[in-house]
Tab-separated table of C-alpha atoms in Angstrom:
chain	number	residue	atom	x	y	z
V	1	MET	CA	0.400	0.059	-0.183
V	2	ARG	CA	2.835	2.477	0.682
V	3	LYS	CA	4.802	1.925	-2.040
V	4	GLY	CA	1.173	2.473	-4.428
V	5	GLY	CA	0.930	5.712	-2.384
V	6	ILE	CA	4.565	6.964	-3.333
V	7	VAL	CA	3.733	6.409	-6.926
V	8	LEU	CA	0.765	7.660	-7.124
V	9	ILE	CA	2.510	10.742	-5.617
V	10	LEU	CA	5.316	10.561	-8.087
V	11	PHE	CA	2.227	10.395	-11.044
V	12	LEU	CA	1.039	13.530	-9.895
V	13	PHE	CA	3.604	15.464	-9.357
V	14	LEU	CA	5.383	14.676	-12.442
V	15	ALA	CA	1.661	15.356	-14.495
V	16	VAL	CA	1.420	18.485	-12.962
V	17	SER	CA	5.039	19.838	-13.615
V	18	LEU	CA	5.072	18.460	-16.997
V	19	GLY	CA	1.540	19.702	-18.189
V	20	CYS	CA	1.911	23.098	-17.390
V	21	ALA	CA	2.946	25.852	-19.348
V	22	SER	CA	3.685	29.205	-17.788
V	23	ARG	CA	2.499	32.629	-18.977
V	24	ASP	CA	5.881	33.583	-20.209
V	25	TYR	CA	6.331	30.482	-22.088
V	26	VAL	CA	3.285	30.795	-24.115
V	27	ARG	CA	3.685	34.547	-24.810
V	28	GLN	CA	7.390	33.832	-25.985
V	29	GLN	CA	5.548	30.951	-28.610
V	30	ILE	CA	2.467	33.344	-29.608
V	31	ASP	CA	4.317	36.985	-29.908
V	32	PRO	CA	5.660	35.632	-33.227
V	33	LEU	CA	2.576	34.499	-35.134
V	34	VAL	CA	0.806	37.150	-33.814
V	35	ASP	CA	2.985	39.671	-35.426
V	36	ARG	CA	3.336	37.588	-38.540
V	37	ILE	CA	-0.123	37.234	-38.564
V	38	SER	CA	-0.419	41.252	-38.258
V	39	LYS	CA	1.928	41.785	-41.339
V	40	LEU	CA	-0.306	39.456	-43.540
V	41	GLU	CA	-3.522	41.246	-42.547
V	42	ALA	CA	-2.136	44.676	-43.111
V	43	MET	CA	-0.495	43.748	-46.530
V	44	ASP	CA	-4.269	41.760	-47.297
V	45	CYS	CA	-5.730	45.241	-46.691
V	46	CYS	CA	-3.051	47.254	-48.586
V	47	ASP	CA	-3.821	44.844	-51.579
V	48	LYS	CA	-7.597	45.045	-50.727
V	49	ALA	CA	-7.302	48.950	-50.660
V	50	ASP	CA	-5.373	49.151	-53.979
V	51	ALA	CA	-7.694	46.919	-55.869
V	52	ALA	CA	-10.583	49.712	-55.015
V	53	ALA	CA	-8.338	52.730	-55.964
V	54	GLN	CA	-7.680	50.730	-59.435
V	55	LYS	CA	-11.592	49.950	-59.664
V	56	ALA	CA	-12.666	54.155	-59.175
V	57	GLU	CA	-10.003	55.009	-61.121
V	58	ASN	CA	-11.217	52.809	-64.388
V	59	ALA	CA	-14.734	54.168	-63.274
V	60	ALA	CA	-13.627	57.449	-63.534
V	61	GLN	CA	-12.183	57.222	-66.932
V	62	ARG	CA	-15.244	55.099	-68.443
V	63	ALA	CA	-17.497	58.359	-66.862
V	64	GLU	CA	-14.876	60.736	-68.717
V	65	ASN	CA	-15.067	58.899	-71.725
V	66	ALA	CA	-19.421	58.383	-71.255
V	67	ALA	CA	-19.406	62.324	-70.602
V	68	GLN	CA	-16.932	62.675	-73.784
V	69	ARG	CA	-19.190	60.566	-76.176
V	70	ALA	CA	-22.427	62.532	-75.285
V	71	GLU	CA	-20.604	65.769	-75.637
V	72	ASN	CA	-19.684	64.998	-78.974
V	73	ALA	CA	-23.208	63.312	-79.654
V	74	SER	CA	-24.481	67.110	-78.457
V	75	GLN	CA	-22.843	69.155	-80.753
V	76	LYS	CA	-23.589	66.581	-83.911
V	77	ALA	CA	-27.083	66.892	-83.016
V	78	GLY	CA	-26.834	70.958	-82.402
V	79	LYS	CA	-25.241	71.533	-86.079
V	80	SER	CA	-27.555	68.809	-87.601
V	81	PHE	CA	-30.465	71.363	-86.077
V	82	GLU	CA	-28.960	74.339	-87.179
V	83	LEU	CA	-28.756	72.590	-91.027
V	84	GLN	CA	-32.437	71.866	-90.868
V	85	GLN	CA	-33.241	74.932	-89.743
V	86	MET	CA	-31.319	76.901	-92.838
V	87	LYS	CA	-33.062	74.897	-95.333
């Protein structure tokens, strides 16, 4: 009975001493991961912002082209109207 009690105490001591991690150890292990993830998130956000800016620039260019075509059509219609008035 005495040997069983000693074995049980040793087993519990080993389980407690080997199974627990200190806060500092966990921080040391997690901090590099947090830094990497933060950098990746920042890069991802920048990529999305760049893509959105490019889309906005393309849309502005298309709008400008459409406005120019509308202006040309307006001038053409005006000239056509003037010619018909002269007849």
